[in-house]
PDB file of C-alpha atoms in Angstrom:
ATOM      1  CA  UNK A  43     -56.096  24.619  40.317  1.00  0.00           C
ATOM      2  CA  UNK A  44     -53.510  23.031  38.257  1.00  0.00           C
ATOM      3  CA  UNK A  45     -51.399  19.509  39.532  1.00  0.00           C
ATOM      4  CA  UNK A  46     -47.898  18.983  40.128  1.00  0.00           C
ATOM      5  CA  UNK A  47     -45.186  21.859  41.457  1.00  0.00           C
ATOM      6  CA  UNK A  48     -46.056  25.469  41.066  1.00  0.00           C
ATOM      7  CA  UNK A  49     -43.976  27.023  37.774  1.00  0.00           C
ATOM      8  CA  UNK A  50     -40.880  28.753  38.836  1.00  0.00           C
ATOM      9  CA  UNK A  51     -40.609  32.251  39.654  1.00  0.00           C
ATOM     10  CA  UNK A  52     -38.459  34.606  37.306  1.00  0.00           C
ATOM     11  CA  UNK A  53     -35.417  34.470  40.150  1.00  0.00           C
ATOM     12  CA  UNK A  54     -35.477  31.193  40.392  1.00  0.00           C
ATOM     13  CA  UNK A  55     -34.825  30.617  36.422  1.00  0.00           C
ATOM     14  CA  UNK A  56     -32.201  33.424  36.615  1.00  0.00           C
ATOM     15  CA  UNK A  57     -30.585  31.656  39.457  1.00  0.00           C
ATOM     16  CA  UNK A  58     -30.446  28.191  37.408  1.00  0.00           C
ATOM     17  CA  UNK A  59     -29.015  29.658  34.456  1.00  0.00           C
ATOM     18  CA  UNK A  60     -26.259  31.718  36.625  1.00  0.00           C
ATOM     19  CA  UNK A  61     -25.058  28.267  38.104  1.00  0.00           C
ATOM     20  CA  UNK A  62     -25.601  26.394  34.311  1.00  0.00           C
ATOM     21  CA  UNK A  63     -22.820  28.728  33.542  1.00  0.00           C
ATOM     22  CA  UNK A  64     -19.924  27.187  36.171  1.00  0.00           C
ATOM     23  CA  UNK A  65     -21.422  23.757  35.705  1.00  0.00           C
ATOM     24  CA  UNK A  66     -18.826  21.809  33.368  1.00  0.00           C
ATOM     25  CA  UNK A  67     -21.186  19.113  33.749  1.00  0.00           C
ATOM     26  CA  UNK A  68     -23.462  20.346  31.298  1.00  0.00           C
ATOM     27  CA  UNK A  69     -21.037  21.070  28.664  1.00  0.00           C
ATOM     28  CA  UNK A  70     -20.808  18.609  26.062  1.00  0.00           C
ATOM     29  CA  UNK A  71     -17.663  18.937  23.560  1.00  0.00           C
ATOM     30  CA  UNK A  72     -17.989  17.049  20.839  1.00  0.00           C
ATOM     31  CA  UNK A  73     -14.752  15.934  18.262  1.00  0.00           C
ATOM     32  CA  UNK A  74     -13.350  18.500  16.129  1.00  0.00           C
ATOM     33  CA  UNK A  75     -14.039  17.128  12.481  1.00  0.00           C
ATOM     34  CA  UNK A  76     -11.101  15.588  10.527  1.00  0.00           C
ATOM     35  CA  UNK A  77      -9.541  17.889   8.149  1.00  0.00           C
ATOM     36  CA  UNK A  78      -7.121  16.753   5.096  1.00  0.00           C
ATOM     37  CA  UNK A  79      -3.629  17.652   4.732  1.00  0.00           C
ATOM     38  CA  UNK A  80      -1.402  17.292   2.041  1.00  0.00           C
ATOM     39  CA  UNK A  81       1.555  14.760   3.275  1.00  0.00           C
ATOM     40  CA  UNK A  82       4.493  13.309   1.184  1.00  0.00           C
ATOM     41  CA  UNK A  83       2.490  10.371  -0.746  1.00  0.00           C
ATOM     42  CA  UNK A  84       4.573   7.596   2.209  1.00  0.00           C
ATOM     43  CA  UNK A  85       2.372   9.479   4.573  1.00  0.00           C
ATOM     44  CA  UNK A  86      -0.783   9.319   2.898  1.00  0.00           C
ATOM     45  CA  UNK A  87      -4.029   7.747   3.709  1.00  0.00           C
ATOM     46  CA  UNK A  88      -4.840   4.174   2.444  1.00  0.00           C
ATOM     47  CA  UNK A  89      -7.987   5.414   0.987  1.00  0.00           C
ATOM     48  CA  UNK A  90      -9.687   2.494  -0.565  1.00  0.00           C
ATOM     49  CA  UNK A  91      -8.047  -0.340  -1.792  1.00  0.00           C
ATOM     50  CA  UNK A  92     -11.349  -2.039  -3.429  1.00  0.00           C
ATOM     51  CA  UNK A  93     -12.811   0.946  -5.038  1.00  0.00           C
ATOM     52  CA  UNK A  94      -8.969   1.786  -6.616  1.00  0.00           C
ATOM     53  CA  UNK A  95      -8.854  -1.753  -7.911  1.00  0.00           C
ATOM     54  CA  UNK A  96     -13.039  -1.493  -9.403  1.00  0.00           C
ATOM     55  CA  UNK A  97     -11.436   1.809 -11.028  1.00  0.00           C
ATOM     56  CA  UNK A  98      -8.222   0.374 -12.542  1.00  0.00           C
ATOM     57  CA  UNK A  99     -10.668  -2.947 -14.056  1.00  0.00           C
ATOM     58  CA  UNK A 100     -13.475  -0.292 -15.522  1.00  0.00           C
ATOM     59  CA  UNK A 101     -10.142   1.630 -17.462  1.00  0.00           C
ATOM     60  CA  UNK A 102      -8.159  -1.325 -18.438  1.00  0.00           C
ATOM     61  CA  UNK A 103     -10.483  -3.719 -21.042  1.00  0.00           C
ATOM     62  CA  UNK A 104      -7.164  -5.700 -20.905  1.00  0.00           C
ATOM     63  CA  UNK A 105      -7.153  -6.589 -17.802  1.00  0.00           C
ATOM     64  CA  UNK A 106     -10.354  -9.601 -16.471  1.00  0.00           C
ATOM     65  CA  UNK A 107     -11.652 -10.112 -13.098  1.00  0.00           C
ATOM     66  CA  UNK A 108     -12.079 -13.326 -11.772  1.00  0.00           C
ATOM     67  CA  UNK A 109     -13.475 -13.866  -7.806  1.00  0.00           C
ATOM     68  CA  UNK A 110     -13.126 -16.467  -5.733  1.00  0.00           C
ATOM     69  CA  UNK A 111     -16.045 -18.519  -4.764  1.00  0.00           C
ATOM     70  CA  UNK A 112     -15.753 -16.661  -1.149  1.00  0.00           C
ATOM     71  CA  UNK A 113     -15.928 -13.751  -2.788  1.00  0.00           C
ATOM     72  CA  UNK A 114     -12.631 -12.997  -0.274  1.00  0.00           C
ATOM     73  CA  UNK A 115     -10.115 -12.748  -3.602  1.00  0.00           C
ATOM     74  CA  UNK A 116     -10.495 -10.669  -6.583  1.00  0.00           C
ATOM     75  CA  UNK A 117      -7.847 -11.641  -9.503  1.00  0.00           C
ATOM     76  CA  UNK A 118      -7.121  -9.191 -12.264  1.00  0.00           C
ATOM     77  CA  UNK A 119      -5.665 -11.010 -14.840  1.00  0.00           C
ATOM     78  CA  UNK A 120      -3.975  -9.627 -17.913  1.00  0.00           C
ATOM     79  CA  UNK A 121      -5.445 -11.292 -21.224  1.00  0.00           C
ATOM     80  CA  UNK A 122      -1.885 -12.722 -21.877  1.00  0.00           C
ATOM     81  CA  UNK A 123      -2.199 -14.248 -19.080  1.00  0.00           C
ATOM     82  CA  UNK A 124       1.341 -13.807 -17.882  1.00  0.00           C
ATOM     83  CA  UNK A 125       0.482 -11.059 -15.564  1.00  0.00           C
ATOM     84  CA  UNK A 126      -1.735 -11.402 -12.840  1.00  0.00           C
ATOM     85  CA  UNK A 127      -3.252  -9.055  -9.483  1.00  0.00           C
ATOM     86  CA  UNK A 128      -4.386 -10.445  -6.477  1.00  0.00           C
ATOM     87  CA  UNK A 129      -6.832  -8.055  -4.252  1.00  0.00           C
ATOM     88  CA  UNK A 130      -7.219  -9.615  -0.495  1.00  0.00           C
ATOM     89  CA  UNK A 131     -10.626  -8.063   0.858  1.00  0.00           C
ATOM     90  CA  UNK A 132     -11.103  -6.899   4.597  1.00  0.00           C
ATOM     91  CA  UNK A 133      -6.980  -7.872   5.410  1.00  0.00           C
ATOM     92  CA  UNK A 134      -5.506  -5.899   8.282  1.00  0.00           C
ATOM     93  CA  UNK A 135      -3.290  -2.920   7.947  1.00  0.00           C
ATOM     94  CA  UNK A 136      -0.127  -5.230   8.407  1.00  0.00           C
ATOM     95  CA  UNK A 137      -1.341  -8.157   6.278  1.00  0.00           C
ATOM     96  CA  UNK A 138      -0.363  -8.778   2.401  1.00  0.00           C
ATOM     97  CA  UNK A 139      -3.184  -6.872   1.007  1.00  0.00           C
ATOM     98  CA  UNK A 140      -2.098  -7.223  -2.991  1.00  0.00           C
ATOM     99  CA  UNK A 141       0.238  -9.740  -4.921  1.00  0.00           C
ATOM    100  CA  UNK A 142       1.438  -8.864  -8.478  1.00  0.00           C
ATOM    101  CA  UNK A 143       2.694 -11.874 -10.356  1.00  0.00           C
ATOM    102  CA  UNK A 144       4.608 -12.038 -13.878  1.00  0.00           C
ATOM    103  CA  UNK A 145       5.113 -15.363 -15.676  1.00  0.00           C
ATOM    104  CA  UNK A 146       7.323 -15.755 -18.848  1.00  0.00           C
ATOM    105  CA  UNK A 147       4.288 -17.615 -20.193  1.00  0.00           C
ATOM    106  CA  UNK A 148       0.717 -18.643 -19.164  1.00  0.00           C
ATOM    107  CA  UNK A 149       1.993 -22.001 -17.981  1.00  0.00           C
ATOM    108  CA  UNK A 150       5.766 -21.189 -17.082  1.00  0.00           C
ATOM    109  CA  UNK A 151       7.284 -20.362 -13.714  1.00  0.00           C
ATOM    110  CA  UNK A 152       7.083 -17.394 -11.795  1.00  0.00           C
ATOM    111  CA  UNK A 153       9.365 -14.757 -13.061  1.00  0.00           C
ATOM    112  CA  UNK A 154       8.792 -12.214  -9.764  1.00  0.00           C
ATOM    113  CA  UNK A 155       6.319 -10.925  -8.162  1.00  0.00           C
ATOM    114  CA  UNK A 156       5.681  -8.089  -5.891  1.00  0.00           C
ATOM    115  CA  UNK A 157       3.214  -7.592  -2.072  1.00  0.00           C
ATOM    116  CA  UNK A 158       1.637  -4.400  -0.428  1.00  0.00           C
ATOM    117  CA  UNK A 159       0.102  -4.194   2.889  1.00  0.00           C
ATOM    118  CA  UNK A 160      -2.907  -3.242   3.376  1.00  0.00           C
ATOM    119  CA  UNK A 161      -2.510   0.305   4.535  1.00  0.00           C
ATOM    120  CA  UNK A 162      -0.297   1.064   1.718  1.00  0.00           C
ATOM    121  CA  UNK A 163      -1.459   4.701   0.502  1.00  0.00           C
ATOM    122  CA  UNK A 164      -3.640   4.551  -2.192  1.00  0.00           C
ATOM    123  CA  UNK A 165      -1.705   7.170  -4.162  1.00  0.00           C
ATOM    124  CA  UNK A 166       1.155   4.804  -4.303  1.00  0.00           C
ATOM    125  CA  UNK A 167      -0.954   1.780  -5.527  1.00  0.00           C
ATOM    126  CA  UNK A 168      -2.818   3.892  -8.238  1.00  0.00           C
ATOM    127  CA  UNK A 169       0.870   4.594  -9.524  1.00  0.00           C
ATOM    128  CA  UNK A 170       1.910   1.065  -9.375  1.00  0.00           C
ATOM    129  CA  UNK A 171      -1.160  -0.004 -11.493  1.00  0.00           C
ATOM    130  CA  UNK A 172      -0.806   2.515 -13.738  1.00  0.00           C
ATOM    131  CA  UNK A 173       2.751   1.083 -14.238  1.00  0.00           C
ATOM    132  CA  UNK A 174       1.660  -2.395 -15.011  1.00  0.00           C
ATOM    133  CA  UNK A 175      -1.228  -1.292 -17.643  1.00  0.00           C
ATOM    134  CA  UNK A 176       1.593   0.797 -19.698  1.00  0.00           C
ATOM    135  CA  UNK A 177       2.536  -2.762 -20.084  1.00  0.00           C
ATOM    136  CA  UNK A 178       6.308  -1.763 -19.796  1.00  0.00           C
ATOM    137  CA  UNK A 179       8.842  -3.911 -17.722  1.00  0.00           C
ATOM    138  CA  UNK A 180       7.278  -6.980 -17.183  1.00  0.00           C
ATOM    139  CA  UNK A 181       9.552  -9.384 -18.943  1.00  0.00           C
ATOM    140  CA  UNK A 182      12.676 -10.262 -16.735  1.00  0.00           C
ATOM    141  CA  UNK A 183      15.899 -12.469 -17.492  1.00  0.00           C
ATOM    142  CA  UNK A 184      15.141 -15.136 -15.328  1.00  0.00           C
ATOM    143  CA  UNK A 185      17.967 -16.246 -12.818  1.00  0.00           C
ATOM    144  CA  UNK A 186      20.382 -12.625 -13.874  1.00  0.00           C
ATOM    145  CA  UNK A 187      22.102 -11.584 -11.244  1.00  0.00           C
ATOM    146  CA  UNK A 188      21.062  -8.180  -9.413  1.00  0.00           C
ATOM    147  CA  UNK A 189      24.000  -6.251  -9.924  1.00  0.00           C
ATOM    148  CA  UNK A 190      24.952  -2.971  -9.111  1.00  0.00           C
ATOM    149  CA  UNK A 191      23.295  -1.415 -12.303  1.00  0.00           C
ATOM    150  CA  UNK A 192      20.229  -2.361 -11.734  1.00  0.00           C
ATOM    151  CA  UNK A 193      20.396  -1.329  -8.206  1.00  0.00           C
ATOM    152  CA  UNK A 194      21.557   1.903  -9.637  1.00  0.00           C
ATOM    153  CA  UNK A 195      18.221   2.230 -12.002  1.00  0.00           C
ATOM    154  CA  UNK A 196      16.032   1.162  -9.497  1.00  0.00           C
ATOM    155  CA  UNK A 197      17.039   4.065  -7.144  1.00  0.00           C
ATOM    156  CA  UNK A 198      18.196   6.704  -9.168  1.00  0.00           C
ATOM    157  CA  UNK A 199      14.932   8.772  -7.944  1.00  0.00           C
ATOM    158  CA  UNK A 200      16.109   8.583  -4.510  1.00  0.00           C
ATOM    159  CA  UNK A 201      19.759   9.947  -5.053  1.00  0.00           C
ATOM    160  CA  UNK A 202      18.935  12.766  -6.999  1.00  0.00           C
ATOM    161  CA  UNK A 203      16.531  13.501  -4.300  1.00  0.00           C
ATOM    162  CA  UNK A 204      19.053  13.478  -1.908  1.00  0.00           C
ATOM    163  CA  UNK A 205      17.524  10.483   0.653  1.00  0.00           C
ATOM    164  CA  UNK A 206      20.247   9.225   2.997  1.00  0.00           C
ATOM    165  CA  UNK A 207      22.134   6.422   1.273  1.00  0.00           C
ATOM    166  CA  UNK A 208      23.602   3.800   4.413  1.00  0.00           C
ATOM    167  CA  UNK A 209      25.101   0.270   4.305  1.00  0.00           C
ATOM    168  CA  UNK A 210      24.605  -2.392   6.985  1.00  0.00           C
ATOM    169  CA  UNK A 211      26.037  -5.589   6.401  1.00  0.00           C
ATOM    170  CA  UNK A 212      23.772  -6.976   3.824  1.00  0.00           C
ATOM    171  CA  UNK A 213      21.590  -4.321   3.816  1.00  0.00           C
ATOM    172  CA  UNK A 214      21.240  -1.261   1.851  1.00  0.00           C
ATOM    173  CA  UNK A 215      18.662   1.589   2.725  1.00  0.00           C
ATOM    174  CA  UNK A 216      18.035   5.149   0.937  1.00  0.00           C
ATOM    175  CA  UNK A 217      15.984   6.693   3.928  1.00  0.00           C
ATOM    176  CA  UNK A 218      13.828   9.883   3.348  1.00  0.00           C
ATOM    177  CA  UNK A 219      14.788  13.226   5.005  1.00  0.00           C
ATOM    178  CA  UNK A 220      12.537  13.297   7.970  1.00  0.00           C
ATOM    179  CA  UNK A 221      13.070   9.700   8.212  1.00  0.00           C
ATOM    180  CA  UNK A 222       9.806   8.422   7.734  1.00  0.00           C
ATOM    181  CA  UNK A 223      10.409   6.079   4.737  1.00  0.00           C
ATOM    182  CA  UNK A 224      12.849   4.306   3.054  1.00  0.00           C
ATOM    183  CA  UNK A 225      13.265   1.610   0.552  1.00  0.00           C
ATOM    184  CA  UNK A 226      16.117  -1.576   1.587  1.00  0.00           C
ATOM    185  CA  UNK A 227      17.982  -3.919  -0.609  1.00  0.00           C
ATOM    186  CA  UNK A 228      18.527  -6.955   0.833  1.00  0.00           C
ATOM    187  CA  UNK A 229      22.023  -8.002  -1.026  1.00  0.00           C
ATOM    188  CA  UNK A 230      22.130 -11.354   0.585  1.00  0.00           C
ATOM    189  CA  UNK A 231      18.836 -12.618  -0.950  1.00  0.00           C
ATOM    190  CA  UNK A 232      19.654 -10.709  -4.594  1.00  0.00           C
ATOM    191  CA  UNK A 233      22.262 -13.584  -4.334  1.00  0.00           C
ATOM    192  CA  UNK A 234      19.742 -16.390  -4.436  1.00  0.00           C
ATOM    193  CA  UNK A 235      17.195 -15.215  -7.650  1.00  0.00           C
ATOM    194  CA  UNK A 236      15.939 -18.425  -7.951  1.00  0.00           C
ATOM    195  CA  UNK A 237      14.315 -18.334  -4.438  1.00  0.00           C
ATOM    196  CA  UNK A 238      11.878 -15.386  -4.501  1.00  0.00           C
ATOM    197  CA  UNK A 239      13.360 -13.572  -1.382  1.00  0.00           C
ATOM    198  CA  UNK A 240      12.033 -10.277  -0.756  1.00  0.00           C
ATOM    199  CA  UNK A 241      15.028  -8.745  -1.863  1.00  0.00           C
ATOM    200  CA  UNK A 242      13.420  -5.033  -2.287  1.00  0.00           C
ATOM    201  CA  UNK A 243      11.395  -3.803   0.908  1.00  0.00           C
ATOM    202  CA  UNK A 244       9.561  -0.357   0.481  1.00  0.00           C
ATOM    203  CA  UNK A 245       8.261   1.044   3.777  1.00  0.00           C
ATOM    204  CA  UNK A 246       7.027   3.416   5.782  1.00  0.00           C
ATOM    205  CA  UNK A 247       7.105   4.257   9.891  1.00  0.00           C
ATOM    206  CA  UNK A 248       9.396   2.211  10.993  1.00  0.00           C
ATOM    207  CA  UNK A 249      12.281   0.446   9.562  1.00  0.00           C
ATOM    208  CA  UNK A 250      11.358  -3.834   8.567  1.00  0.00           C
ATOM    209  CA  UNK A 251      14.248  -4.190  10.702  1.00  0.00           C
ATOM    210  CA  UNK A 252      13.265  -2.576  14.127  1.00  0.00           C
ATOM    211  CA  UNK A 253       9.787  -3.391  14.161  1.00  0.00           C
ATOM    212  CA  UNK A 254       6.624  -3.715  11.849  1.00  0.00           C
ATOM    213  CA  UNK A 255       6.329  -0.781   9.442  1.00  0.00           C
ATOM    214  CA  UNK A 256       3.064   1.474   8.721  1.00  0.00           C
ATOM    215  CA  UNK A 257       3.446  -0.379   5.148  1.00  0.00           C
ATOM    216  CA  UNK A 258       5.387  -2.095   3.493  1.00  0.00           C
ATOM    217  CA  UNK A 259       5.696  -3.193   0.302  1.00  0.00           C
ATOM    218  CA  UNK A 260       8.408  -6.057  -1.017  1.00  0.00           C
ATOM    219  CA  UNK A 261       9.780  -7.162  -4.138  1.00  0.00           C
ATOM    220  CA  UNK A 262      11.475 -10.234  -5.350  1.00  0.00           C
ATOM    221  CA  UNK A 263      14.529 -10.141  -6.674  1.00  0.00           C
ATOM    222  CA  UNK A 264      13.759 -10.239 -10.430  1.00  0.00           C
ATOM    223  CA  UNK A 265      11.290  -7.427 -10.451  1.00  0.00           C
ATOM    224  CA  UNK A 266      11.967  -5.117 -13.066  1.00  0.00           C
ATOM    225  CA  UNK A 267      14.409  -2.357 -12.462  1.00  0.00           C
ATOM    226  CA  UNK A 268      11.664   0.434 -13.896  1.00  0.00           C
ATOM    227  CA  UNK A 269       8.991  -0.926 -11.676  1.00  0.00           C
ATOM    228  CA  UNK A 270      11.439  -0.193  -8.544  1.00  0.00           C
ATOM    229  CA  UNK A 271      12.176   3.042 -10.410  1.00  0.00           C
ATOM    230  CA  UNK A 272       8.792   4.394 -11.033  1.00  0.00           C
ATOM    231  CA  UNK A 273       7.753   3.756  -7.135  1.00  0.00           C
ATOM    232  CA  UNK A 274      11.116   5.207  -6.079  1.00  0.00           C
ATOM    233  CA  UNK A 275      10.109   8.350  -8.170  1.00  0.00           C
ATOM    234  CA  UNK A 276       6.712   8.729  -6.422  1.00  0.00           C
ATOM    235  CA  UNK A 277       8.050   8.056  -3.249  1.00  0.00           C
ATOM    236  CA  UNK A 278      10.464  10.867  -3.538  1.00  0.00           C
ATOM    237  CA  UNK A 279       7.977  13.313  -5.327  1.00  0.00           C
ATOM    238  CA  UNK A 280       5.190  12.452  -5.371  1.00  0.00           C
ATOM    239  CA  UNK A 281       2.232  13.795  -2.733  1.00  0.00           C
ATOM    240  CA  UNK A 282      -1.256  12.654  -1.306  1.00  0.00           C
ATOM    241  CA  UNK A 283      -3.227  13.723   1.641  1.00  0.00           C
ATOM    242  CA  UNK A 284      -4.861  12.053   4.847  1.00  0.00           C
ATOM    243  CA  UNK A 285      -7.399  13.184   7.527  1.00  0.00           C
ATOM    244  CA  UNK A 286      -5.931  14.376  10.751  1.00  0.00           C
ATOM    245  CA  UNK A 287      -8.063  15.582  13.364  1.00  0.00           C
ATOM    246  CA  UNK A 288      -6.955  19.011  15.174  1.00  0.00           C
ATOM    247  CA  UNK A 289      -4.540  18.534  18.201  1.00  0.00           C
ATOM    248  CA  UNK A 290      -3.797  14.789  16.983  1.00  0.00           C
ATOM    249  CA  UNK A 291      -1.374  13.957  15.402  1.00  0.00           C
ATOM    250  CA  UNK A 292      -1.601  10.554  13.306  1.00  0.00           C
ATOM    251  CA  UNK A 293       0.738   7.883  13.971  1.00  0.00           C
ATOM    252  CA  UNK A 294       3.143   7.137  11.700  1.00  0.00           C
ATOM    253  CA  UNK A 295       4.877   3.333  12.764  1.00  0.00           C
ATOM    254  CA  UNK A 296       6.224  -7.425   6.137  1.00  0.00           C
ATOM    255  CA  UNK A 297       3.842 -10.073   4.398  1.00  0.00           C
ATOM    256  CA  UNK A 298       4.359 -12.219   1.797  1.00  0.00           C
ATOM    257  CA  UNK A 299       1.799 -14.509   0.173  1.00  0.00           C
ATOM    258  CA  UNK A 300       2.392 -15.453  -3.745  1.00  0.00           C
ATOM    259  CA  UNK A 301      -0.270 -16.138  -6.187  1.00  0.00           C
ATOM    260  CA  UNK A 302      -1.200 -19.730  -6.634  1.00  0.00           C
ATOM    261  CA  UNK A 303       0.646 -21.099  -9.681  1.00  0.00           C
ATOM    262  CA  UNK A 304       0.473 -20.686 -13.292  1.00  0.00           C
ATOM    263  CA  UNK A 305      -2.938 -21.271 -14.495  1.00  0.00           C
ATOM    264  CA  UNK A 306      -3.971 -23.269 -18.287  1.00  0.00           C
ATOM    265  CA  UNK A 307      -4.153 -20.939 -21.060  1.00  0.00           C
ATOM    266  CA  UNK A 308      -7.925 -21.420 -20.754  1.00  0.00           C
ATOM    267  CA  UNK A 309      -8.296 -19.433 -17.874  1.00  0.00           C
ATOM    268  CA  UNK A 310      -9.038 -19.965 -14.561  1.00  0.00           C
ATOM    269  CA  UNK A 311     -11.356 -22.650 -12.942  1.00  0.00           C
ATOM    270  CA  UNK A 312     -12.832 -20.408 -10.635  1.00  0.00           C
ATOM    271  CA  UNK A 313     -16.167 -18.361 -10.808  1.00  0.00           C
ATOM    272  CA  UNK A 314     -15.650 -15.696 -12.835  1.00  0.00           C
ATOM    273  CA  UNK A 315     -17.969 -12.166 -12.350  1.00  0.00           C
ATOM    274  CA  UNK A 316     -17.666  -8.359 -14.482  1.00  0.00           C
TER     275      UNK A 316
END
């Protein structure tokens, strides 16, 4: 004697496992894993932004970090003190993500400064800080006029790449091939230095002016010409990858906070942490 049902019969299991076979029910399909692919670098994943920045601080003695008592900030701050990051933790894709900020000297105005969003790729930002810590470019003759020169230096990359070159009224694009990027002048606020328009937009997705990009990143009139030039270049050549899933395809579709303002030559008041 043995409780509960009697054990089924051999043509009973057969007859179960016959059915289990039509029975979508009792299928389960689980997500094919994300594989990487390598993309133009505008197409690239945004990797992360914090562990890029720890990087760039453990390879560049020159360079101090300084965090806010919220620990929401990190500064990197050249030790001239006339050149200064600011890394926004846990910001959106959309929102201004980093601010680069020169200054003539320690206590002087702004000479220009520079945003990225935070889903900019992280191959692009890795070539942007590597820019800055050559220590090239940074100086700037404040209130010069953007003329058509320094337009021509800052996109040189993108002509002899061949990216579509277009006028609009005040605006000025070199688009990318597939369309997908692009980098816009802004001719109207080059006219106005002493403002700090975002005169230079770099983007990706969809244009600043028919909606809000994948990234962006903008520029202030007085930025260097060889900054602008060394992103153009990377932008044009330049590759990275990103994770796409099979069967997906990943979609592809501006913010600007400056730094606060010059600090004493003694360094900032805040809290300051290796």
């Amino acid at each position: 004697m043995r409780p509960g049902p009697a054990p089924l019969t051999d043509t009973e299991r057969e007859a179960i496992a016959a059915r289990s076979v039509f029975d979508d029910s009792t299928a389960t399909s689980a997500p094919a894993p994300a594989k990487p692919e390598t993309v133009p670098i505008y197409l690239a994943d945004a990797g992360d932004h914090d562990a890029l920045l720890d990087t760039f601080l453990d390879d560049h003695g020159e360079f101090e970090r300084w965090r806010t008592w919220s620990d929401d900030t990190t500064h990197a701050i050249h030790e001239s003190q006339t050149l200064r990051i600011e890394r926004v933790h846990e910001t959106s894709a959309h929102e201004t993500a980093w601010t680069v900020a020169a200054y003539e000297t320690p206590v002087s105005e702004r000479m220009w400064h520079l945003t990225a969003t935070g889903a900019t790729p992280a191959p692009l930002l890795q070539d942007l800080l590597t820019h800055l810590a050559d220590g090239e470019g940074w100086d700037t003759a404040l209130g010069a006029p953007v003329n058509e020169k320094k337009v021509t230096e800052a996109t040189q990359p993108l002509s002899s790449a061949g990216w579509k070159h277009t006028v609009d009224g005040r605006w000025i694009r070199w688009t990318s091939s597939d369309g997908n990027a692009g980098i816009q002048f802004d001719a109207f606020a080059a006219q106005h230095p002493s403002q700090n328009q975002a005169t230079w937009t770099l983007w990706a997705g969809t244009q600043p002016d028919q909606g809000r990009p994948t990234w962006s990143i903008t520029a202030s009139p007085q930025t260097p010409s060889s900054l602008l030039a060394s992103l153009a270049d990377s932008l044009a050549h330049e590759s990275g990858t990103r994770q796409v899933r099979p069967g997906r395809e990943p979609k592809t579709s501006l913010a600007s906070s400056p730094l606060p303002g010059p600090v004493a030559t003694t360094g900032p008041s805040v809290g300051r942490s290796r």
